[in-house]
Tab-separated table of C-alpha atoms and ligand atoms in Angstrom:
chain	number	residue	atom	x	y	z
A	1	MET	CA	0.590	-0.858	-0.091
A	2	ARG	CA	1.245	3.750	-0.288
A	3	ALA	CA	1.622	5.662	3.092
A	4	LEU	CA	3.003	8.666	4.037
A	5	ALA	CA	6.113	8.209	6.551
A	6	TRP	CA	8.750	10.166	8.933
A	7	HIS	CA	12.512	10.103	7.235
A	8	GLY	CA	13.330	12.850	9.549
A	9	LYS	CA	13.177	16.728	9.928
A	10	HIS	CA	11.082	18.313	6.970
A	11	ASP	CA	11.360	15.327	4.971
A	12	VAL	CA	8.362	12.847	4.854
A	13	ARG	CA	7.626	10.740	1.351
A	14	VAL	CA	4.793	8.965	0.402
A	15	ASP	CA	6.335	5.493	-0.113
A	16	THR	CA	5.390	1.634	-1.169
A	17	VAL	CA	4.851	-0.352	1.834
A	18	PRO	CA	3.458	-3.769	3.040
A	19	ASP	CA	0.321	-3.420	3.426
A	20	PRO	CA	-0.974	-4.204	7.395
A	21	ASP	CA	-1.950	-7.705	8.712
A	22	ILE	CA	-4.516	-8.465	11.301
A	23	ILE	CA	-2.060	-9.452	14.584
A	24	ASN	CA	-4.630	-10.324	17.426
A	25	PRO	CA	-8.023	-10.886	18.122
A	26	ARG	CA	-9.564	-8.117	19.003
A	27	ASP	CA	-7.539	-5.618	15.591
A	28	ALA	CA	-9.476	-4.386	11.865
A	29	ILE	CA	-7.992	-3.343	9.482
A	30	ILE	CA	-9.825	0.090	7.901
A	31	LYS	CA	-9.154	1.221	4.815
A	32	ILE	CA	-9.056	4.976	5.307
A	33	THR	CA	-11.331	7.774	3.147
A	34	SER	CA	-10.119	10.403	4.971
A	35	THR	CA	-6.933	11.751	7.717
A	36	ALA	CA	-6.601	14.229	8.743
A	37	ILE	CA	-2.762	16.994	9.453
A	38	CYS	CA	-2.890	17.603	13.089
A	39	GLY	CA	-1.318	20.741	14.883
A	40	SER	CA	0.557	18.180	16.282
A	41	ASP	CA	1.789	16.240	13.634
A	42	LEU	CA	4.153	19.416	12.297
A	43	HIS	CA	6.081	18.474	16.098
A	44	LEU	CA	6.974	15.315	13.857
A	45	TYR	CA	7.844	17.211	10.979
A	46	ASP	CA	10.133	19.481	13.380
A	47	GLY	CA	11.963	17.078	13.870
A	48	TYR	CA	11.026	17.178	17.607
A	49	ILE	CA	9.229	14.024	18.593
A	50	PRO	CA	11.740	11.873	20.155
A	51	THR	CA	11.882	7.757	19.802
A	52	MET	CA	10.511	7.985	15.575
A	53	GLN	CA	12.406	5.818	13.145
A	54	ALA	CA	12.764	6.815	9.622
A	55	GLY	CA	9.501	4.326	7.645
A	56	ASP	CA	7.633	5.611	10.316
A	57	ILE	CA	4.058	6.105	9.160
A	58	LEU	CA	2.387	9.297	10.076
A	59	GLY	CA	-1.445	9.855	10.665
A	60	HIS	CA	-3.697	9.741	14.117
A	61	GLU	CA	-6.911	11.850	13.397
A	62	PHE	CA	-8.778	9.018	10.222
A	63	MET	CA	-11.857	7.336	9.374
A	64	GLY	CA	-12.244	4.899	6.644
A	65	GLU	CA	-14.279	1.651	5.961
A	66	VAL	CA	-13.781	-1.955	7.988
A	67	VAL	CA	-11.963	-4.575	5.555
A	68	GLU	CA	-10.987	-6.948	8.017
A	69	ILE	CA	-11.072	-8.409	11.126
A	70	GLY	CA	-9.441	-10.140	14.139
A	71	PRO	CA	-12.566	-13.545	15.108
A	72	LYS	CA	-12.602	-10.908	18.706
A	73	SER	CA	-13.564	-7.678	16.821
A	74	THR	CA	-17.636	-6.647	17.740
A	75	LEU	CA	-17.007	-4.490	14.333
A	76	LYS	CA	-18.178	-5.429	10.889
A	77	LYS	CA	-16.513	-5.677	7.371
A	78	GLY	CA	-18.393	-2.817	5.356
A	79	GLN	CA	-18.872	-0.827	8.028
A	80	ARG	CA	-17.900	3.214	7.534
A	81	VAL	CA	-15.598	4.348	11.305
A	82	VAL	CA	-13.813	6.776	12.888
A	83	VAL	CA	-10.846	6.030	15.194
A	84	PRO	CA	-10.350	8.194	18.385
A	85	PHE	CA	-6.023	8.754	18.529
A	86	THR	CA	-5.883	6.915	22.400
A	87	ILE	CA	-5.233	3.480	21.761
A	88	SER	CA	-6.942	2.135	24.598
A	89	CYS	CA	-8.591	-1.336	25.023
A	90	GLY	CA	-11.424	-0.739	27.384
A	91	SER	CA	-10.870	-3.378	30.440
A	92	CYS	CA	-8.269	-2.150	32.447
A	93	PHE	CA	-8.425	0.238	36.139
A	94	HIS	CA	-7.902	3.298	33.845
A	95	CYS	CA	-10.490	2.340	31.064
A	96	LYS	CA	-13.047	1.219	33.983
A	97	LYS	CA	-12.671	4.560	34.430
A	98	THR	CA	-14.050	5.662	31.207
A	99	GLN	CA	-9.975	7.686	31.764
A	100	PHE	CA	-8.786	6.404	28.625
A	101	SER	CA	-6.270	8.134	27.696
A	102	ALA	CA	-4.089	6.650	30.512
A	103	CYS	CA	-4.747	3.538	29.417
A	104	GLU	CA	-2.773	0.691	31.200
A	105	ASN	CA	-2.451	-2.032	28.785
A	106	SER	CA	-1.859	-0.180	24.851
A	107	ASN	CA	2.011	1.074	25.415
A	108	PRO	CA	3.844	-1.506	25.170
A	109	ALA	CA	5.750	-1.273	28.553
A	110	GLU	CA	9.531	-1.492	26.696
A	111	LYS	CA	8.574	1.942	24.791
A	112	GLN	CA	7.943	3.585	27.874
A	113	GLU	CA	10.907	5.094	29.019
A	114	ILE	CA	10.702	8.062	27.963
A	115	SER	CA	6.284	9.021	28.276
A	116	GLU	CA	6.643	8.047	31.781
A	117	THR	CA	10.400	10.371	32.436
A	118	ALA	CA	8.544	13.204	30.392
A	119	TYR	CA	4.219	12.833	31.726
A	120	GLY	CA	5.269	11.066	35.199
A	121	HIS	CA	2.998	8.793	34.007
A	122	PRO	CA	3.331	6.038	30.345
A	123	MET	CA	1.129	8.006	27.887
A	124	ALA	CA	-2.140	5.123	26.260
A	125	GLY	CA	-0.281	4.060	22.522
A	126	LEU	CA	-1.204	5.684	19.337
A	127	PHE	CA	-0.926	5.993	16.360
A	128	GLY	CA	1.221	7.455	14.362
A	129	TYR	CA	3.052	9.506	17.683
A	130	SER	CA	6.048	7.761	18.082
A	131	HIS	CA	8.264	4.556	19.278
A	132	MET	CA	7.437	6.447	23.262
A	133	THR	CA	3.556	6.261	21.766
A	134	GLY	CA	3.854	2.112	20.942
A	135	GLY	CA	5.624	3.280	17.176
A	136	TYR	CA	2.037	1.579	15.925
A	137	ALA	CA	1.488	2.867	11.603
A	138	GLY	CA	-1.006	5.453	11.826
A	139	GLY	CA	-3.065	6.537	8.883
A	140	GLN	CA	-2.391	8.608	7.009
A	141	ALA	CA	-2.014	5.629	4.767
A	142	GLU	CA	-4.131	3.327	2.459
A	143	TYR	CA	-5.045	1.468	5.579
A	144	VAL	CA	-4.383	0.768	8.755
A	145	ARG	CA	-4.972	-1.678	11.533
A	146	VAL	CA	-6.404	-0.907	14.476
A	147	PRO	CA	-5.512	-2.844	17.518
A	148	TYR	CA	-8.873	-3.419	20.699
A	149	SER	CA	-11.003	-2.577	17.760
A	150	ASP	CA	-14.692	-3.733	20.243
A	151	VAL	CA	-13.427	-0.417	22.196
A	152	GLY	CA	-12.724	2.738	19.940
A	153	PRO	CA	-13.725	2.343	16.716
A	154	ILE	CA	-17.630	4.365	16.500
A	155	VAL	CA	-19.848	3.303	13.736
A	156	ILE	CA	-21.028	6.377	11.791
A	157	PRO	CA	-24.418	5.567	10.002
A	158	ASP	CA	-24.486	6.048	5.733
A	159	GLY	CA	-25.524	9.256	4.654
A	160	ILE	CA	-23.335	11.143	7.116
A	161	GLU	CA	-20.236	12.746	5.568
A	162	ASP	CA	-16.341	11.508	6.284
A	163	ASP	CA	-16.345	15.212	6.033
A	164	LYS	CA	-18.789	15.841	9.256
A	165	VAL	CA	-17.292	13.379	11.100
A	166	LEU	CA	-13.490	12.883	10.773
A	167	PHE	CA	-12.703	14.889	13.243
A	168	LEU	CA	-14.255	13.305	16.495
A	169	SER	CA	-10.901	11.336	16.149
A	170	ASP	CA	-9.117	13.741	17.736
A	171	ILE	CA	-9.856	17.750	17.916
A	172	LEU	CA	-13.870	17.885	18.630
A	173	PRO	CA	-13.880	16.004	21.700
A	174	THR	CA	-10.097	17.302	22.717
A	175	GLY	CA	-11.761	20.625	22.118
A	176	TRP	CA	-15.225	19.451	23.822
A	177	MET	CA	-12.993	18.056	26.896
A	178	GLY	CA	-11.883	21.338	27.640
A	179	ALA	CA	-14.849	23.112	27.297
A	180	GLU	CA	-15.922	20.175	30.081
A	181	ASN	CA	-13.344	20.593	32.114
A	182	ALA	CA	-14.059	24.060	32.715
A	183	ASP	CA	-17.142	23.617	34.394
A	184	ILE	CA	-19.213	26.455	33.089
A	185	GLU	CA	-21.909	27.721	33.683
A	186	PRO	CA	-24.993	29.221	32.418
A	187	GLY	CA	-24.600	32.690	31.542
A	188	ASP	CA	-20.985	32.616	32.494
A	189	THR	CA	-17.510	34.413	30.669
A	190	VAL	CA	-15.352	32.172	29.047
A	191	ALA	CA	-12.064	33.186	27.475
A	192	VAL	CA	-9.649	30.455	25.000
A	193	TRP	CA	-6.586	31.195	24.195
A	194	GLY	CA	-5.033	30.284	21.506
A	195	CYS	CA	-7.744	29.905	17.771
A	196	GLY	CA	-6.103	26.390	16.999
A	197	PRO	CA	-8.691	23.732	15.786
A	198	VAL	CA	-9.365	22.873	19.270
A	199	GLY	CA	-9.445	26.299	20.134
A	200	LEU	CA	-12.719	27.169	17.800
A	201	PHE	CA	-13.825	23.428	18.746
A	202	ALA	CA	-13.444	25.289	22.609
A	203	VAL	CA	-15.313	27.963	21.488
A	204	GLN	CA	-18.029	26.466	20.064
A	205	SER	CA	-19.184	23.707	22.990
A	206	ALA	CA	-18.947	26.695	25.465
A	207	PHE	CA	-21.147	28.478	23.855
A	208	LEU	CA	-23.552	25.202	23.894
A	209	MET	CA	-22.899	24.449	27.222
A	210	GLY	CA	-24.700	27.886	28.313
A	211	ALA	CA	-21.955	30.529	28.548
A	212	GLU	CA	-23.297	33.630	28.171
A	213	ARG	CA	-19.941	34.976	26.056
A	214	VAL	CA	-16.386	33.790	24.659
A	215	ILE	CA	-13.580	35.535	24.208
A	216	ALA	CA	-11.259	34.297	22.141
A	217	ILE	CA	-7.591	35.276	22.041
A	218	ASP	CA	-5.218	34.310	18.717
A	219	HIS	CA	-3.111	36.850	16.470
A	220	PHE	CA	-3.687	34.477	13.055
A	221	PRO	CA	-6.768	37.003	11.374
A	222	ASN	CA	-8.348	34.386	9.606
A	223	ARG	CA	-8.293	31.899	12.696
A	224	LEU	CA	-9.598	35.476	15.040
A	225	ALA	CA	-12.178	35.218	11.821
A	226	LEU	CA	-13.483	32.415	12.657
A	227	ALA	CA	-14.007	32.740	16.014
A	228	LYS	CA	-15.919	35.549	15.450
A	229	LYS	CA	-17.701	33.265	13.383
A	230	PHE	CA	-19.041	31.970	15.908
A	231	GLY	CA	-20.372	34.418	18.309
A	232	ALA	CA	-16.811	35.362	20.137
A	233	GLU	CA	-15.458	38.350	21.147
A	234	VAL	CA	-11.565	38.165	20.746
A	235	ILE	CA	-8.540	39.951	21.350
A	236	ASN	CA	-5.301	39.884	19.180
A	237	PHE	CA	-2.554	39.404	20.959
A	238	LYS	CA	-0.017	41.333	18.987
A	239	GLU	CA	-1.804	43.762	19.413
A	240	VAL	CA	-3.159	44.882	23.043
A	241	GLU	CA	-1.694	43.182	26.454
A	242	VAL	CA	-4.787	39.511	27.131
A	243	ARG	CA	-4.727	40.830	30.974
A	244	ASP	CA	-5.267	44.052	30.357
A	245	ALA	CA	-8.486	43.866	28.066
A	246	LEU	CA	-10.055	41.023	29.293
A	247	MET	CA	-10.064	42.827	32.581
A	248	GLU	CA	-11.246	45.698	30.439
A	249	MET	CA	-13.937	43.699	28.816
A	250	THR	CA	-15.305	41.760	32.622
A	251	GLY	CA	-15.355	45.178	34.161
A	252	GLY	CA	-12.399	44.140	36.181
A	253	ILE	CA	-12.887	40.825	37.486
A	254	GLY	CA	-11.578	38.941	34.957
A	255	PRO	CA	-13.425	35.151	32.803
A	256	ASP	CA	-15.398	33.029	34.837
A	257	ALA	CA	-13.004	29.875	33.132
A	258	CYS	CA	-10.481	30.460	30.933
A	259	ILE	CA	-9.109	27.132	28.249
A	260	ASP	CA	-5.872	26.971	27.464
A	261	ALA	CA	-6.181	25.572	24.333
A	262	VAL	CA	-2.625	26.984	23.160
A	263	GLY	CA	-0.295	25.178	24.967
A	264	LEU	CA	3.828	24.923	24.178
A	265	GLU	CA	5.035	25.540	20.977
A	266	ALA	CA	8.032	23.472	19.960
A	267	HIS	CA	11.505	24.793	20.026
A	268	GLY	CA	14.839	23.236	20.220
A	269	LEU	CA	16.994	20.559	18.387
A	270	ALA	CA	16.022	17.300	18.315
A	271	ALA	CA	18.927	14.801	19.722
A	272	ASP	CA	19.801	12.255	20.398
A	273	ASN	CA	21.155	10.726	23.254
A	274	ILE	CA	18.134	10.560	26.056
A	275	ILE	CA	18.421	13.178	28.495
A	276	ASP	CA	18.760	15.622	25.407
A	277	GLN	CA	14.978	13.929	23.989
A	278	ILE	CA	13.820	14.414	27.417
A	279	LYS	CA	14.155	18.013	27.078
A	280	VAL	CA	13.837	18.135	23.669
A	281	SER	CA	10.538	16.350	24.442
A	282	THR	CA	9.652	18.295	27.101
A	283	PHE	CA	10.957	21.736	26.254
A	284	LEU	CA	12.648	21.970	29.472
A	285	GLY	CA	14.917	24.869	28.442
A	286	THR	CA	12.068	27.007	27.169
A	287	ASP	CA	9.950	29.462	28.078
A	288	ARG	CA	7.075	29.285	26.006
A	289	ALA	CA	4.183	29.038	29.008
A	290	HIS	CA	2.463	32.525	28.043
A	291	SER	CA	-1.086	31.062	27.615
A	292	PHE	CA	-0.522	28.956	30.721
A	293	ARG	CA	0.440	32.051	33.116
A	294	GLN	CA	-1.779	34.265	31.202
A	295	ALA	CA	-4.740	31.960	32.031
A	296	ILE	CA	-4.505	31.832	35.480
A	297	LEU	CA	-3.904	35.509	35.523
A	298	ALA	CA	-6.009	36.854	33.584
A	299	CYS	CA	-8.720	34.460	35.895
A	300	ARG	CA	-11.281	35.570	38.436
A	301	SER	CA	-11.192	34.523	41.786
A	302	GLY	CA	-12.539	31.043	41.931
A	303	GLY	CA	-12.027	30.722	38.919
A	304	ARG	CA	-11.670	27.254	36.976
A	305	VAL	CA	-8.751	27.208	34.304
A	306	SER	CA	-8.648	24.539	31.513
A	307	VAL	CA	-5.999	23.088	29.610
A	308	PRO	CA	-6.115	21.133	26.581
A	309	ALA	CA	-3.377	22.626	25.289
A	310	VAL	CA	-0.532	19.469	25.109
A	311	TYR	CA	2.126	20.613	28.613
A	312	GLY	CA	5.856	18.143	28.884
A	313	GLY	CA	8.018	18.268	31.776
A	314	PHE	CA	8.479	21.521	33.713
A	315	ILE	CA	6.868	25.008	33.617
A	316	ASP	CA	9.097	27.993	35.112
A	317	LYS	CA	7.635	31.033	36.871
A	318	PHE	CA	4.343	28.498	37.097
A	319	PRO	CA	2.522	31.649	39.453
A	320	ALA	CA	1.862	29.398	42.557
A	321	GLY	CA	0.885	32.425	44.610
A	322	ALA	CA	-1.590	33.686	42.334
A	323	PHE	CA	-3.870	30.102	41.401
A	324	MET	CA	-3.741	29.196	45.621
A	325	GLN	CA	-4.875	32.488	46.779
A	326	LYS	CA	-7.577	33.599	43.908
A	327	GLY	CA	-9.007	30.094	44.688
A	328	LEU	CA	-8.395	28.406	41.078
A	329	THR	CA	-9.517	25.170	39.966
A	330	MET	CA	-7.358	23.613	37.382
A	331	LYS	CA	-8.667	20.512	35.776
A	332	THR	CA	-6.071	19.408	32.215
A	333	GLY	CA	-5.291	15.990	30.695
A	334	GLN	CA	-5.304	14.414	27.023
A	335	THR	CA	-8.357	13.547	25.495
A	336	HIS	CA	-10.677	10.472	27.127
A	337	VAL	CA	-11.668	9.912	23.225
A	338	GLN	CA	-14.157	7.469	23.383
A	339	ARG	CA	-15.899	9.364	26.484
A	340	TYR	CA	-17.611	11.863	24.132
A	341	LEU	CA	-17.938	9.926	20.496
A	342	PRO	CA	-22.085	8.888	21.068
A	343	GLY	CA	-22.919	12.337	22.534
A	344	LEU	CA	-20.383	14.783	19.853
A	345	LEU	CA	-21.457	12.283	16.580
A	346	ASN	CA	-25.525	13.111	17.559
A	347	ALA	CA	-24.534	16.999	18.277
A	348	ILE	CA	-22.513	16.380	14.654
A	349	VAL	CA	-26.106	15.171	12.520
A	350	GLU	CA	-27.858	17.745	14.470
A	351	GLY	CA	-26.608	19.444	13.834
A	352	LYS	CA	-25.197	21.460	16.625
A	353	ILE	CA	-21.570	21.815	16.354
A	354	ASP	CA	-20.404	23.112	12.996
A	355	THR	CA	-16.839	20.517	11.685
A	356	GLU	CA	-16.081	20.974	8.200
A	357	PHE	CA	-16.139	24.824	8.680
A	358	LEU	CA	-12.224	24.194	9.419
A	359	ILE	CA	-10.903	22.195	6.676
A	360	SER	CA	-9.130	24.215	4.115
A	361	HIS	CA	-7.192	21.664	2.471
A	362	ARG	CA	-7.965	18.917	0.579
A	363	MET	CA	-5.613	17.190	-1.415
A	364	SER	CA	-4.915	13.725	-2.192
A	365	LEU	CA	-2.680	10.850	-0.565
A	366	GLU	CA	0.227	11.595	-2.501
A	367	ASP	CA	0.409	15.230	-2.031
A	368	ALA	CA	0.706	14.326	1.163
A	369	PRO	CA	4.734	15.790	1.463
A	370	GLU	CA	3.497	19.258	0.344
A	371	GLY	CA	0.495	18.967	2.787
A	372	TYR	CA	3.309	19.003	5.436
A	373	ARG	CA	4.576	21.485	3.625
A	374	MET	CA	1.826	24.060	3.558
A	375	PHE	CA	0.357	23.719	6.430
A	376	HIS	CA	3.607	24.113	8.389
A	377	ASP	CA	4.025	27.312	6.276
A	378	GLU	CA	0.614	29.166	6.464
A	379	GLN	CA	-0.675	29.007	9.572
A	380	ASN	CA	-2.747	31.885	8.655
A	381	GLU	CA	-5.007	30.273	4.847
A	382	VAL	CA	-3.596	27.114	6.174
A	383	THR	CA	-6.581	25.814	8.891
A	384	LYS	CA	-6.170	21.748	8.195
A	385	VAL	CA	-4.846	19.378	5.583
A	386	VAL	CA	-7.659	16.462	4.505
A	387	LEU	CA	-5.689	13.540	3.051
A	388	LYS	CA	-8.370	11.893	0.804
A	389	PRO	CA	-5.839	8.649	-0.477
A	390	GLY	CA	-9.197	8.045	-3.035
A	391	MET	CA	-8.267	11.066	-4.396
A	392	VAL	CA	-5.573	10.622	-7.572
A	393	LYS	CA	-2.676	13.758	-7.265
A	394	SER	CA	-2.764	17.003	-8.452
A	395	ALA	CA	-1.430	17.395	-11.698
B	1	ZN	ZN1	-4.747	15.249	16.714
B	2	ZN	ZN1	-7.347	-0.153	29.096
């Protein structure tokens, strides 16, 4: 089959590789119909994530048709499914608590060393995201093997196009959980840092959860315009001081809830020893947690801070005084995707959540290297690239 493989920094190629096979009884093989490039794929592209190996197949946001099943899969051939980016067994301590992203069984133990050091806990296995999360082949390919296929995938009824439901795989439940973790009450004012895909879904989710006002913060004009389209007021942090602006907009009190959907941007050098790898992968040695600090400093006393943004390692200048004295509550975590799928699928079908607005580019799988380049270089114009393995390569 054809698949998008990582070969090093800024070097991804569409290679011909062996088709995946059923390995375990609970596996299924999915023929990919749509797969997206994620902002976090750019960390791989930039060479910041350790334990990548040349030839690793990328992609953790995908959907397609079931073409083969193991004897213990509950899927049926011909079904259309969206697959969560987190791989979860469904039966361990954490999975039973619906904390799927902390699954203890899906990330092989010998692969957990860096993950444990960087994150304080071995993460669940992830598709297409390095060997510290299991080394699973990703879905930017014609086919993919889906482990625990009786737990993760959600079956999509006929008549609902791919582009409406593809983002159930990651960014929609991530934005939703980001808003849920902000414990929004009717009438609240909610501030959202970052108008990337997760932030924009957090904006929509916050309104659905009863927020009266949502204030979105970014500097890309196109992304701020999208937030406005969903009813948010906006702050361009290149033009004004964010905390001052938030205070002015909330009568000097601060937002009831603050959602950090930015996280640490990757800056550093890919390294080849484990300590440097951890420093790089956890963004140590940089001081990039502006949005995290701003969220804590701007939030009103007694308010809530939610952090769907990804952090690792340690952060300097954590405003512990403000956090404690204001009596803030903070919730965070990798998304427990499986928990949210049925409800969010309904919300899409009922037209309560718009998903397609995000897609700026649809391309063939063969054009994936160009898709990565564009998504990396043109962040204002390119909000989301969706690859269609069924499409013919552009001339
Ligand atoms: Zn993603
Ligand atoms: Zn589990």
